[in-house]
XYZ file of C-alpha atoms in Angstrom:
754
model
C -0.984 -25.409 -43.001
C -2.757 -27.001 -45.967
C -6.291 -28.387 -45.712
C -5.103 -31.928 -44.960
C -2.910 -30.817 -42.078
C -5.661 -28.594 -40.694
C -8.168 -31.446 -40.759
C -5.690 -33.826 -39.111
C -4.928 -31.323 -36.347
C -8.621 -30.706 -35.616
C -9.368 -34.453 -35.634
C -6.515 -35.027 -33.180
C -7.931 -32.389 -30.837
C -11.428 -33.902 -31.005
C -10.099 -37.404 -30.277
C -8.110 -36.048 -27.307
C -11.285 -34.481 -25.966
C -13.086 -37.835 -26.242
C -10.267 -39.659 -24.464
C -10.668 -37.270 -21.532
C -14.328 -38.363 -21.294
C -13.078 -41.944 -20.903
C -10.972 -40.939 -17.917
C -7.672 -40.608 -19.785
C -6.708 -37.180 -18.543
C -3.998 -35.149 -20.305
C -0.467 -35.508 -19.053
C -0.448 -31.862 -17.975
C -3.131 -31.440 -15.312
C -3.381 -27.734 -16.103
C -4.951 -28.703 -19.457
C -7.916 -30.408 -17.785
C -11.109 -28.618 -18.702
C -9.390 -26.479 -21.349
C -9.525 -28.867 -24.311
C -12.974 -27.740 -25.450
C -12.070 -24.087 -24.893
C -8.814 -24.275 -26.871
C -10.612 -26.089 -29.715
C -13.204 -23.332 -30.094
C -10.562 -20.609 -29.747
C -8.540 -22.172 -32.549
C -11.592 -22.049 -34.815
C -12.260 -18.419 -33.821
C -8.771 -17.526 -35.025
C -9.493 -19.059 -38.432
C -13.285 -19.095 -38.964
C -12.970 -20.699 -42.403
C -12.207 -23.961 -40.549
C -15.665 -23.994 -38.923
C -17.054 -26.223 -41.662
C -14.100 -28.596 -41.238
C -14.797 -28.962 -37.498
C -18.543 -29.421 -38.057
C -17.891 -32.124 -40.652
C -15.494 -33.955 -38.322
C -17.930 -33.747 -35.416
C -20.760 -35.136 -37.547
C -18.587 -38.099 -38.537
C -17.637 -38.720 -34.900
C -21.306 -38.551 -33.874
C -22.279 -41.098 -36.509
C -19.394 -43.319 -35.427
C -20.440 -43.029 -31.765
C -23.994 -44.014 -32.656
C -22.905 -47.057 -34.652
C -20.421 -48.166 -31.987
C -22.841 -47.546 -29.126
C -20.572 -44.977 -27.469
C -23.490 -43.004 -26.160
C -21.461 -41.076 -23.606
C -19.764 -39.334 -26.567
C -22.983 -38.135 -28.204
C -24.037 -35.250 -25.962
C -20.534 -33.683 -25.581
C -19.966 -33.912 -29.338
C -23.408 -32.492 -30.078
C -22.940 -29.510 -27.745
C -19.518 -28.824 -29.273
C -20.997 -29.029 -32.758
C -23.952 -26.723 -32.031
C -21.754 -24.109 -30.364
C -19.462 -24.162 -33.408
C -22.424 -23.920 -35.756
C -23.910 -20.918 -33.916
C -20.611 -19.001 -34.014
C -19.638 -20.074 -37.561
C -19.740 -17.305 -40.191
C -21.274 -19.591 -42.825
C -22.298 -23.275 -42.940
C -23.537 -24.947 -46.118
C -27.120 -26.161 -46.333
C -25.898 -29.708 -47.048
C -23.807 -29.828 -43.878
C -26.546 -28.267 -41.777
C -28.946 -30.868 -43.158
C -26.660 -33.707 -42.029
C -26.654 -32.369 -38.494
C -30.437 -31.998 -38.618
C -30.883 -35.602 -39.782
C -28.670 -36.897 -36.986
C -30.640 -34.961 -34.363
C -33.836 -36.580 -35.642
C -32.270 -40.008 -35.109
C -31.832 -39.211 -31.428
C -35.610 -39.092 -30.995
C -35.627 -42.901 -30.804
C -33.241 -42.934 -27.819
C -34.245 -42.471 -24.160
C -33.871 -39.251 -22.203
C -31.890 -37.048 -22.251
C -30.810 -37.921 -25.821
C -34.285 -37.525 -27.288
C -34.861 -34.269 -25.372
C -31.632 -32.677 -26.570
C -32.121 -34.080 -30.064
C -35.598 -32.560 -30.324
C -34.395 -29.189 -29.057
C -31.503 -28.998 -31.507
C -33.569 -30.363 -34.410
C -36.118 -27.602 -33.848
C -33.394 -24.966 -33.863
C -31.658 -26.404 -36.918
C -34.896 -26.442 -38.894
C -35.027 -22.668 -38.532
C -31.285 -22.262 -39.143
C -31.469 -24.205 -42.423
C -34.087 -21.805 -43.772
C -32.610 -18.603 -42.363
C -28.848 -18.921 -41.713
C -27.706 -16.829 -38.767
C -30.993 -17.041 -36.851
C -29.491 -18.764 -33.805
C -26.655 -16.247 -33.565
C -29.058 -13.327 -33.978
C -31.506 -14.545 -31.334
C -28.718 -15.243 -28.869
C -27.248 -11.743 -29.212
C -30.630 -9.984 -29.076
C -31.738 -11.779 -25.923
C -28.384 -11.671 -24.114
C -27.741 -7.979 -24.883
C -31.376 -6.906 -24.299
C -31.600 -5.279 -27.727
C -35.042 -3.939 -28.554
C -36.686 -5.977 -31.284
C -40.405 -6.505 -31.865
C -40.047 -9.757 -33.858
C -37.950 -11.294 -31.060
C -38.690 -9.526 -27.736
C -36.927 -11.954 -25.375
C -34.380 -10.802 -22.784
C -31.819 -12.718 -20.734
C -29.382 -11.862 -17.984
C -26.775 -13.809 -16.020
C -26.567 -13.208 -12.272
C -23.428 -14.541 -10.567
C -23.841 -14.924 -6.802
C -20.888 -15.546 -4.490
C -20.916 -15.730 -0.700
C -18.154 -13.471 0.685
C -18.149 -15.564 3.866
C -17.064 -18.634 1.901
C -14.734 -17.242 -0.774
C -11.626 -15.178 -0.197
C -11.569 -11.491 -0.993
C -9.019 -12.084 -3.768
C -11.354 -14.497 -5.569
C -14.347 -12.159 -5.261
C -12.341 -9.191 -6.531
C -10.938 -11.176 -9.452
C -14.390 -12.390 -10.506
C -15.818 -8.886 -10.230
C -12.969 -7.466 -12.321
C -13.354 -10.134 -14.994
C -17.117 -9.747 -15.363
C -16.814 -5.968 -15.579
C -13.987 -6.185 -18.125
C -16.070 -8.501 -20.299
C -18.714 -5.781 -20.688
C -16.422 -2.814 -21.349
C -16.138 -3.078 -25.130
C -19.746 -4.167 -25.668
C -22.110 -1.341 -26.499
C -25.586 -1.815 -28.009
C -24.299 -0.269 -31.223
C -21.399 -2.732 -31.463
C -23.749 -5.668 -30.818
C -26.167 -4.477 -33.509
C -23.258 -4.258 -35.947
C -22.300 -7.844 -35.058
C -25.836 -9.040 -35.828
C -25.845 -7.253 -39.195
C -22.429 -8.488 -40.338
C -23.005 -12.064 -39.171
C -26.408 -12.288 -40.883
C -24.977 -10.975 -44.153
C -22.007 -13.347 -44.129
C -24.148 -16.337 -43.102
C -26.489 -15.757 -46.054
C -24.088 -14.470 -48.717
C -20.972 -16.418 -47.736
C -17.789 -15.259 -49.442
C -19.841 -12.912 -51.597
C -20.046 -10.544 -48.651
C -17.376 -7.839 -48.477
C -17.146 -7.818 -44.711
C -14.446 -5.144 -44.574
C -16.491 -2.668 -46.571
C -19.609 -3.516 -44.595
C -17.898 -2.901 -41.255
C -16.458 0.370 -42.512
C -19.840 1.542 -43.742
C -21.485 0.710 -40.408
C -18.708 2.446 -38.494
C -19.317 5.703 -40.393
C -23.081 5.622 -39.788
C -24.828 7.421 -36.957
C -26.330 5.161 -34.307
C -29.911 5.816 -35.434
C -29.097 4.603 -38.941
C -27.325 1.503 -37.603
C -30.426 0.723 -35.562
C -32.579 1.132 -38.680
C -30.561 -1.424 -40.659
C -30.422 -3.688 -37.622
C -34.220 -3.762 -37.465
C -34.374 -4.445 -41.215
C -32.054 -7.445 -40.864
C -33.866 -8.810 -37.794
C -37.253 -8.609 -39.529
C -35.902 -10.354 -42.640
C -34.265 -13.184 -40.683
C -37.204 -13.709 -38.305
C -39.701 -13.691 -41.184
C -37.761 -16.373 -43.011
C -37.364 -18.420 -39.837
C -41.049 -18.239 -38.873
C -42.275 -19.222 -42.334
C -41.155 -22.812 -42.686
C -42.073 -22.976 -46.365
C -39.814 -20.063 -47.309
C -36.921 -21.238 -49.423
C -33.360 -20.467 -48.402
C -32.817 -18.797 -51.752
C -35.567 -16.254 -51.108
C -34.022 -15.404 -47.764
C -30.613 -14.945 -49.389
C -32.133 -12.682 -52.048
C -33.828 -10.544 -49.401
C -30.599 -10.085 -47.413
C -28.641 -9.363 -50.586
C -31.129 -6.627 -51.333
C -30.545 -5.113 -47.881
C -26.790 -5.563 -48.318
C -26.751 -3.632 -51.613
C -28.945 -0.908 -50.172
C -26.688 -0.572 -47.157
C -23.553 -0.242 -49.260
C -23.090 2.009 -52.257
C -23.571 0.376 -55.676
C -19.862 0.441 -56.500
C -18.864 -1.175 -53.238
C -21.558 -3.844 -53.414
C -20.764 -4.787 -56.978
C -17.048 -5.382 -56.421
C -17.062 -7.662 -53.396
C -13.694 -9.428 -53.162
C -13.664 -13.145 -52.469
C -11.287 -12.817 -49.535
C -12.620 -15.744 -47.555
C -14.760 -15.890 -44.449
C -13.981 -13.628 -41.510
C -14.874 -13.959 -37.874
C -17.735 -12.006 -36.338
C -17.227 -12.456 -32.595
C -20.105 -13.599 -30.419
C -20.442 -10.889 -27.731
C -20.198 -11.935 -24.118
C -23.600 -12.180 -22.437
C -24.771 -9.550 -19.968
C -23.335 -10.625 -16.604
C -23.736 -9.006 -13.197
C -21.690 -10.086 -10.191
C -23.237 -9.986 -6.707
C -21.862 -10.630 -3.241
C -24.693 -12.426 -1.459
C -25.046 -10.476 1.779
C -28.854 -10.251 2.273
C -31.366 -13.061 2.570
C -33.860 -11.560 0.084
C -31.209 -10.220 -2.293
C -32.008 -12.781 -4.980
C -35.676 -11.800 -5.098
C -34.822 -8.097 -5.218
C -32.497 -8.554 -8.193
C -35.117 -10.546 -10.078
C -37.749 -7.853 -9.505
C -35.336 -5.183 -10.739
C -34.634 -7.292 -13.831
C -38.344 -7.441 -14.658
C -39.010 -3.811 -13.728
C -35.845 -1.673 -13.637
C -35.611 1.294 -11.297
C -36.205 3.649 -14.215
C -39.702 2.155 -14.491
C -40.388 1.814 -10.783
C -39.228 3.928 -7.860
C -36.200 4.971 -5.881
C -33.740 2.342 -4.581
C -34.753 2.987 -0.977
C -38.166 1.639 -1.781
C -36.785 -1.818 -2.375
C -35.048 -1.818 0.954
C -38.188 -0.797 2.840
C -40.783 -3.282 1.742
C -40.963 -4.859 -1.681
C -43.679 -7.156 -0.445
C -46.188 -4.289 -0.226
C -46.349 -3.824 -3.979
C -49.555 -4.437 -5.850
C -48.814 -7.445 -8.032
C -50.785 -6.349 -11.085
C -48.999 -2.988 -11.271
C -45.894 -3.634 -9.182
C -43.567 -0.841 -8.241
C -45.555 1.870 -10.074
C -47.861 2.483 -7.099
C -45.140 2.060 -4.452
C -45.864 3.763 -1.155
C -42.479 5.494 -1.095
C -43.072 7.049 -4.525
C -46.257 8.898 -3.712
C -47.039 11.709 -6.105
C -49.539 14.541 -5.880
C -52.857 13.517 -7.408
C -55.415 15.990 -8.655
C -59.154 15.444 -8.920
C -60.262 15.442 -12.528
C -63.854 15.542 -13.733
C -64.374 12.397 -15.784
C -66.455 12.566 -18.959
C -66.088 8.831 -19.559
C -69.408 6.999 -19.418
C -67.696 3.720 -18.697
C -69.262 2.080 -21.752
C -66.798 0.634 -24.205
C -68.687 1.719 -27.324
C -68.549 5.357 -26.173
C -64.756 5.406 -26.360
C -63.271 7.476 -29.213
C -62.213 5.472 -32.230
C -58.494 4.785 -32.056
C -56.326 5.217 -35.098
C -55.297 1.803 -36.371
C -51.588 1.216 -36.236
C -49.871 -0.502 -39.154
C -49.372 -4.195 -38.647
C -45.917 -5.374 -37.698
C -44.135 -7.315 -40.444
C -44.741 -11.045 -40.774
C -47.694 -11.100 -38.403
C -45.784 -10.026 -35.323
C -48.105 -9.513 -32.403
C -48.807 -5.890 -31.477
C -50.192 -4.919 -28.137
C -53.502 -3.099 -28.410
C -53.788 0.211 -26.662
C -55.727 -0.004 -23.427
C -57.485 2.530 -21.251
C -55.612 2.916 -17.963
C -57.381 4.292 -14.893
C -55.571 5.746 -11.890
C -57.000 5.216 -8.444
C -59.659 2.764 -9.559
C -60.532 -0.505 -7.857
C -58.466 -3.322 -9.296
C -60.087 -6.666 -9.801
C -58.070 -9.268 -7.946
C -57.339 -12.457 -9.864
C -59.438 -15.422 -8.865
C -57.769 -18.187 -6.824
C -57.911 -20.538 -9.814
C -56.161 -18.001 -12.042
C -53.423 -17.533 -9.428
C -52.949 -21.277 -9.095
C -52.781 -21.636 -12.868
C -49.928 -19.123 -12.916
C -48.175 -20.851 -10.037
C -48.565 -24.243 -11.624
C -47.028 -23.012 -14.858
C -44.075 -21.620 -12.932
C -43.358 -24.532 -10.615
C -43.776 -27.432 -13.047
C -40.654 -29.566 -13.046
C -39.569 -31.876 -15.874
C -41.765 -34.905 -16.268
C -44.955 -33.380 -14.885
C -48.123 -33.059 -16.916
C -48.647 -29.654 -18.506
C -51.646 -27.706 -17.245
C -53.331 -27.475 -20.655
C -56.229 -29.823 -19.936
C -57.037 -28.265 -16.592
C -59.005 -25.364 -18.033
C -62.031 -27.497 -18.872
C -62.096 -29.157 -15.460
C -61.587 -26.050 -13.368
C -64.088 -23.887 -15.177
C -61.560 -21.110 -15.856
C -62.144 -19.411 -19.217
C -59.575 -20.151 -21.898
C -58.214 -16.615 -22.093
C -58.204 -16.106 -18.318
C -56.118 -19.215 -17.609
C -53.582 -18.557 -20.359
C -50.371 -17.450 -18.634
C -48.521 -14.280 -19.553
C -45.774 -14.916 -22.090
C -42.410 -15.219 -20.360
C -40.145 -12.758 -22.133
C -37.427 -12.642 -19.451
C -34.936 -15.367 -18.525
C -32.767 -15.028 -15.429
C -29.796 -17.394 -15.295
C -28.556 -17.630 -11.706
C -24.969 -18.902 -11.407
C -23.847 -19.936 -7.914
C -20.123 -19.955 -7.107
C -18.963 -21.829 -4.018
C -19.561 -25.175 -2.344
C -22.565 -26.987 -0.881
C -23.135 -24.239 1.662
C -24.104 -21.654 -0.947
C -26.521 -24.185 -2.428
C -28.079 -24.452 1.025
C -28.620 -20.697 0.959
C -30.085 -21.026 -2.523
C -32.573 -23.631 -1.290
C -33.628 -21.216 1.462
C -33.994 -18.319 -0.984
C -35.880 -20.440 -3.522
C -38.299 -21.689 -0.871
C -38.855 -18.124 0.322
C -39.435 -16.963 -3.255
C -41.989 -19.705 -3.901
C -43.854 -18.806 -0.683
C -43.849 -15.135 -1.635
C -45.160 -15.974 -5.105
C -47.908 -18.081 -3.554
C -49.127 -15.069 -1.584
C -48.809 -12.624 -4.476
C -48.010 -13.773 -7.982
C -45.620 -11.557 -9.922
C -42.394 -13.228 -11.066
C -43.838 -16.650 -11.861
C -45.849 -15.801 -15.014
C -43.233 -13.366 -16.347
C -39.850 -14.910 -15.611
C -38.109 -18.086 -16.680
C -35.718 -18.966 -13.842
C -32.651 -21.145 -14.478
C -30.054 -22.208 -11.887
C -26.407 -23.099 -12.549
C -23.667 -24.187 -10.171
C -19.896 -23.840 -10.457
C -17.978 -25.397 -7.533
C -15.231 -23.210 -6.116
C -13.245 -24.176 -3.030
C -10.787 -21.649 -1.650
C -7.708 -22.784 0.212
C -8.175 -20.213 2.969
C -11.829 -19.385 3.718
C -12.601 -15.846 4.763
C -14.435 -16.298 8.071
C -15.599 -18.845 10.580
C -18.193 -20.381 8.258
C -16.124 -23.568 8.239
C -15.295 -23.791 11.929
C -17.017 -27.142 12.189
C -15.242 -28.460 9.089
C -11.546 -27.815 9.755
C -10.405 -30.833 7.777
C -13.098 -30.917 5.109
C -11.758 -31.662 1.683
C -13.084 -30.933 -1.766
C -15.228 -34.080 -1.829
C -16.887 -33.329 1.510
C -17.832 -29.750 0.671
C -18.748 -30.375 -2.986
C -21.035 -33.406 -2.845
C -23.533 -31.841 -5.253
C -20.798 -31.123 -7.803
C -19.520 -34.684 -7.402
C -22.970 -36.103 -8.100
C -23.476 -33.848 -11.132
C -20.062 -34.857 -12.459
C -20.903 -38.555 -12.158
C -24.276 -38.034 -13.843
C -22.906 -35.795 -16.622
C -19.315 -36.398 -17.822
C -19.366 -33.153 -19.844
C -20.128 -31.217 -16.646
C -17.254 -33.000 -14.935
C -14.891 -32.116 -17.772
C -15.835 -28.454 -18.216
C -17.217 -27.217 -14.881
C -15.885 -29.336 -12.018
C -12.357 -28.616 -13.213
C -12.932 -24.937 -12.370
C -13.036 -25.804 -8.659
C -9.327 -25.105 -8.224
C -8.668 -23.207 -11.487
C -10.615 -20.085 -10.441
C -8.776 -19.653 -7.089
C -5.455 -20.276 -8.834
C -6.103 -17.653 -11.526
C -7.399 -15.202 -8.918
C -4.226 -15.437 -6.841
C -1.762 -15.293 -9.744
C 0.790 -12.461 -9.467
C 0.102 -9.468 -11.706
C 1.401 -9.916 -15.226
C 0.608 -8.399 -18.631
C -1.097 -11.589 -19.771
C -3.024 -12.375 -16.582
C -6.130 -10.358 -17.406
C -6.126 -11.711 -20.958
C -6.136 -15.312 -19.722
C -8.814 -14.844 -17.067
C -11.063 -12.771 -19.321
C -10.872 -15.304 -22.128
C -11.138 -18.433 -20.039
C -13.375 -17.921 -16.983
C -15.896 -15.656 -18.702
C -15.992 -17.851 -21.802
C -16.551 -21.025 -19.790
C -19.385 -19.429 -17.788
C -20.968 -18.193 -21.035
C -20.650 -21.650 -22.624
C -22.195 -23.293 -19.550
C -25.269 -21.052 -19.401
C -25.793 -21.159 -23.167
C -25.541 -24.923 -23.642
C -26.421 -26.298 -20.186
C -30.201 -26.490 -20.412
C -30.950 -29.925 -18.914
C -31.960 -29.731 -15.223
C -31.134 -32.170 -12.449
C -33.807 -31.782 -9.764
C -32.812 -32.060 -6.102
C -35.355 -32.581 -3.344
C -35.491 -29.779 -0.768
C -36.193 -31.038 2.768
C -38.096 -29.193 5.476
C -37.084 -29.451 9.134
C -39.071 -28.363 12.168
C -36.928 -27.829 15.266
C -38.207 -27.861 18.859
C -36.214 -26.346 21.732
C -35.912 -27.248 25.408
C -37.387 -23.875 26.398
C -41.196 -24.248 26.167
C -41.557 -20.507 25.677
C -39.436 -20.578 22.530
C -41.358 -21.061 19.293
C -40.318 -23.987 17.081
C -38.080 -23.031 14.155
C -38.797 -24.056 10.565
C -36.034 -24.247 7.985
C -35.025 -26.141 4.850
C -31.860 -27.917 3.761
C -30.577 -29.395 0.536
C -27.520 -31.552 1.218
C -27.043 -32.458 4.881
C -28.401 -32.258 8.429
C -26.025 -33.087 11.279
C -26.697 -33.382 15.022
C -24.203 -33.519 17.880
C -24.370 -33.550 21.643
C -24.297 -30.152 23.287
C -21.518 -29.306 25.746
C -22.845 -26.160 27.434
C -25.272 -27.367 30.117
C -25.951 -26.363 33.730
C -23.758 -27.533 36.675
C -26.565 -29.682 38.087
C -27.129 -31.398 34.727
C -23.378 -31.760 34.340
C -23.031 -33.719 37.595
C -25.927 -35.984 36.637
C -24.485 -36.422 33.148
C -21.128 -37.581 34.539
C -22.824 -40.269 36.613
C -24.942 -41.428 33.657
C -21.998 -41.368 31.275
C -20.106 -43.668 33.614
C -22.982 -46.159 33.517
C -24.369 -45.816 29.981
C -21.464 -44.368 28.038
C -21.134 -41.118 26.057
C -23.993 -39.589 24.076
C -27.676 -39.109 24.787
C -30.719 -41.360 24.564
C -32.732 -40.812 21.396
C -36.031 -42.068 20.070
C -36.068 -42.241 16.261
C -39.303 -42.692 14.319
C -39.108 -43.003 10.543
C -40.877 -44.346 7.491
C -38.822 -47.047 5.861
C -37.975 -46.340 2.240
C -38.594 -49.275 -0.101
C -38.580 -49.603 -3.876
C -42.303 -50.375 -4.027
C -42.943 -46.964 -2.370
C -45.063 -48.603 0.333
C -44.797 -46.795 3.632
C -43.837 -48.725 6.739
C -43.366 -46.757 9.955
C -40.702 -47.965 12.370
C -39.224 -46.640 15.595
C -36.107 -47.351 17.571
C -34.540 -46.219 20.844
C -30.791 -46.005 21.235
C -27.941 -44.076 22.772
C -26.110 -41.983 20.236
C -23.414 -39.358 19.955
C -24.997 -37.879 16.833
C -26.430 -38.554 13.404
C -26.000 -37.327 9.837
C -28.745 -37.123 7.197
C -27.403 -36.861 3.651
C -29.678 -36.004 0.739
C -27.009 -36.415 -1.971
C -26.243 -40.074 -2.772
C -22.643 -41.171 -2.973
C -23.377 -43.295 -6.037
C -25.169 -42.243 -9.211
C -27.405 -45.324 -9.172
C -28.873 -44.473 -5.758
C -32.198 -42.680 -5.402
C -31.920 -38.896 -5.322
C -35.282 -38.524 -3.564
C -34.478 -40.109 -0.202
C -32.342 -39.423 2.856
C -29.388 -41.603 3.788
C -29.275 -41.464 7.587
C -26.256 -42.614 9.583
C -26.755 -42.847 13.369
C -23.719 -43.405 15.583
C -24.990 -45.785 18.266
C -23.108 -46.458 21.504
C -23.109 -50.148 22.461
C -22.302 -51.109 26.061
C -20.612 -54.412 26.759
C -19.677 -55.940 30.134
C -16.815 -58.342 30.734
C -14.375 -59.323 33.482
C -12.336 -56.151 33.037
C -15.407 -53.959 33.441
C -17.689 -52.032 31.115
C -16.590 -50.977 27.657
C -18.313 -48.964 24.961
C -18.097 -49.198 21.200
C -19.562 -47.075 18.417
C -21.645 -48.733 15.692
C -22.993 -46.967 12.593
C -26.693 -47.651 11.941
C -27.746 -46.792 8.396
C -31.271 -46.378 7.063
C -33.091 -44.823 4.115
C -36.153 -42.696 4.609
C -38.025 -39.596 3.516
C -39.681 -38.767 6.840
C -37.945 -39.007 10.199
C -38.438 -37.695 13.741
C -35.648 -37.553 16.323
C -36.407 -36.847 19.987
C -34.190 -36.662 23.046
C -35.679 -39.065 25.587
C -33.940 -37.406 28.524
C -34.810 -33.877 27.325
C -31.071 -33.276 27.048
C -30.336 -30.680 24.346
C -28.269 -31.209 21.227
C -27.165 -29.026 18.298
C -28.358 -29.157 14.695
C -26.323 -27.890 11.740
C -27.795 -27.544 8.232
C -25.960 -27.857 4.930
C -22.511 -28.003 6.585
C -22.765 -24.301 7.404
C -21.901 -23.310 10.971
C -23.889 -20.095 10.483
C -27.020 -22.241 10.309
C -26.563 -23.982 13.660
C -29.415 -24.409 16.146
C -28.647 -25.001 19.820
C -30.703 -26.319 22.758
C -32.688 -28.635 20.473
C -34.617 -31.551 21.985
C -36.576 -32.733 18.949
C -36.719 -32.363 15.184
C -38.972 -33.486 12.338
C -37.704 -33.884 8.766
C -39.845 -34.429 5.665
C -39.766 -33.499 1.972
C -40.525 -29.804 1.594
C -43.888 -29.249 -0.067
C -44.399 -26.835 -2.927
C -46.093 -23.755 -1.383
C -48.626 -23.460 -4.204
C -49.639 -27.089 -3.605
C -50.164 -26.365 0.088
C -52.321 -23.344 -0.749
C -54.562 -25.229 -3.139
C -54.700 -28.240 -0.805
C -55.945 -25.984 1.999
C -58.618 -24.505 -0.251
C -59.736 -27.938 -1.361
C -60.003 -29.202 2.219
C -62.450 -26.416 3.052
C -65.026 -27.932 0.712
C -64.227 -31.621 1.224
C -63.282 -32.123 4.862
C -63.297 -35.914 4.700
C -61.103 -36.254 1.594
C -57.627 -37.557 2.380
C -56.386 -38.001 -1.197
C -55.652 -35.193 -3.618
C -58.687 -34.307 -5.712
C -59.399 -31.764 -8.410
C -56.670 -29.378 -9.411
C -54.312 -30.550 -6.645
C -53.767 -33.876 -8.396
C -52.039 -32.139 -11.296
C -49.764 -29.910 -9.243
C -46.195 -30.749 -8.176
C -46.273 -31.822 -4.554
C -42.623 -31.578 -3.546
C -40.362 -28.559 -3.881
C -37.512 -29.478 -6.215
C -34.461 -27.316 -6.886
C -33.384 -27.686 -10.552
C -29.688 -27.189 -11.348
C -28.823 -27.143 -15.038
C -26.151 -29.325 -16.580
C -25.323 -30.275 -20.158
C -27.027 -33.680 -20.131
C -29.143 -33.946 -16.991
C -29.149 -37.498 -15.653
C -28.294 -40.041 -18.344
C -30.487 -43.139 -18.203
């Protein structure tokens, strides 16, 4: 195909992708969700067309801005940036056009200005040092050791074996393992070297000779040249005034030193070649334990090689000392010998340490410190702990805690949080029920961090959700939902799809694609398709989906008809449902039959709630009625509805009398609230089910209280404040600046478009 035909074909594909955003789905339903994937795969096959696609996408972005087609902007921009990161070489002129367009987005409301600022910041570095974005992505995702860029990332896929079939779980496990087989640290370092050289030198880089030279090198020498390239690229990217030409000259110098003089001087102009972007590090987990998420995060921060034996984690991870976690674990006790100390304890008496050479380009080096074993550790002050917690639980839109240091009296260096070098990307596969488990685990993690801070100042936690509905569930987790369809079990995915069309197009379409691919009969091409598609889509989602949608977590306190039984406390994210209970005593059964004949089915309830109004003024109301059950939904059915309130539907039984006798009819009472109390007037028990999951069913309930779940760190600081100001009812001091409600952020491509 000549250049004109290639450009026409790419433009046709881009326009087809935009028509899908308008609701015009492709004629073949199997192509839904694959248009973006096939477009990028076509460019990977011929990387010289990357510039053609970027140029077309820039034109379409400018056209969308002029024509006020704002729903095109974010999908086109994500497609463009992903192409630009993977492209072997993009001209400075073309990169500058993309940068200028991103700056224009700063005048638009959220999320356009947020995404525009993020991409403009990245492109500013990429213009100076081509290949920086690719290099940083590979280093962090593959956990390659690099002092100039020490960040690490990992993807954790969690699936509930009670909700997904064994075939789906096995297929996902096989695919994630296969994606890591051909990726060694050496191969990833070679990818960084070759991509950086081609991005800077363009067609002047003899990629074939370079790959052959790297293949013949020992691993230690490959690592040496890898560090040289990383330092050169990061230096150019950190120094904004450095010209692109100086960066190119520096990499050309490394390129000629890496190759022999004869090879470097006769570089053929054979065109650009593809340097694949390695798949990110992915681990697949069957979610079988309640605290499994927290355990995996601790192991990510401190692997077993740095901590203790695996049995230690199963015994009691909560007994670790937070400042030196895992190293002093009780199960890893070692013999300690008494040693006569000659240390006076005065800092000036310490021997003079040999000064280490400074890292290139001003990279920060950690000063050597004197470590003492068995000494008394100074516990962090409450204000320092709260500062860490506040930095970890801040949700989008809240004030940063920078100005709090002057008010709280915490020294500047003491309140500065530890730099977060680790990012854990948690991907949930399933329906609303696994998100209910996530809300439980997240609430438990926040409470644990409030007691002892460890993960919060060190880990950046990101949540992602891919809806998957199996045709035949594995166990009885859906006993109470025998006829539930996709819409009923995937309300969160439906809301995210309405708020973000790009999420709907790329992620919601996987709901039935993953089970279909998992149950395909064995064929030579099956593993190729699943490896390329499912793994690539998950990687694209976690790389480009950085805009959170925050869902309110609700707390429920449940009281039982047995006075000796302690009330239960739990949380839910999507739904709370109550129904009358069938199993009651024979005496109550006879009385119930008589009352049912007179008053109709159901039980008498007293409902007390605070009416939700736009002005946010609280007005408490109560009502008494006879009901067969109620449903509280936290996920609105329409995008325009408030995400921070409960939609309660109470099925009321109305009795009417006429000449033919008594008759009963059911009427749905609907109300909006954030706080509600339901009590059985007759002390007759009912059942409560949380998040549509029959495994989370409470029986013999006579009363329940529902309210927005409070952030545990807020509760801790509120309690401390109340000790000194008993008569204060409003938040004062540090509490005013802390998030009050516990919100669960789930990342999408655009967040909620205003």
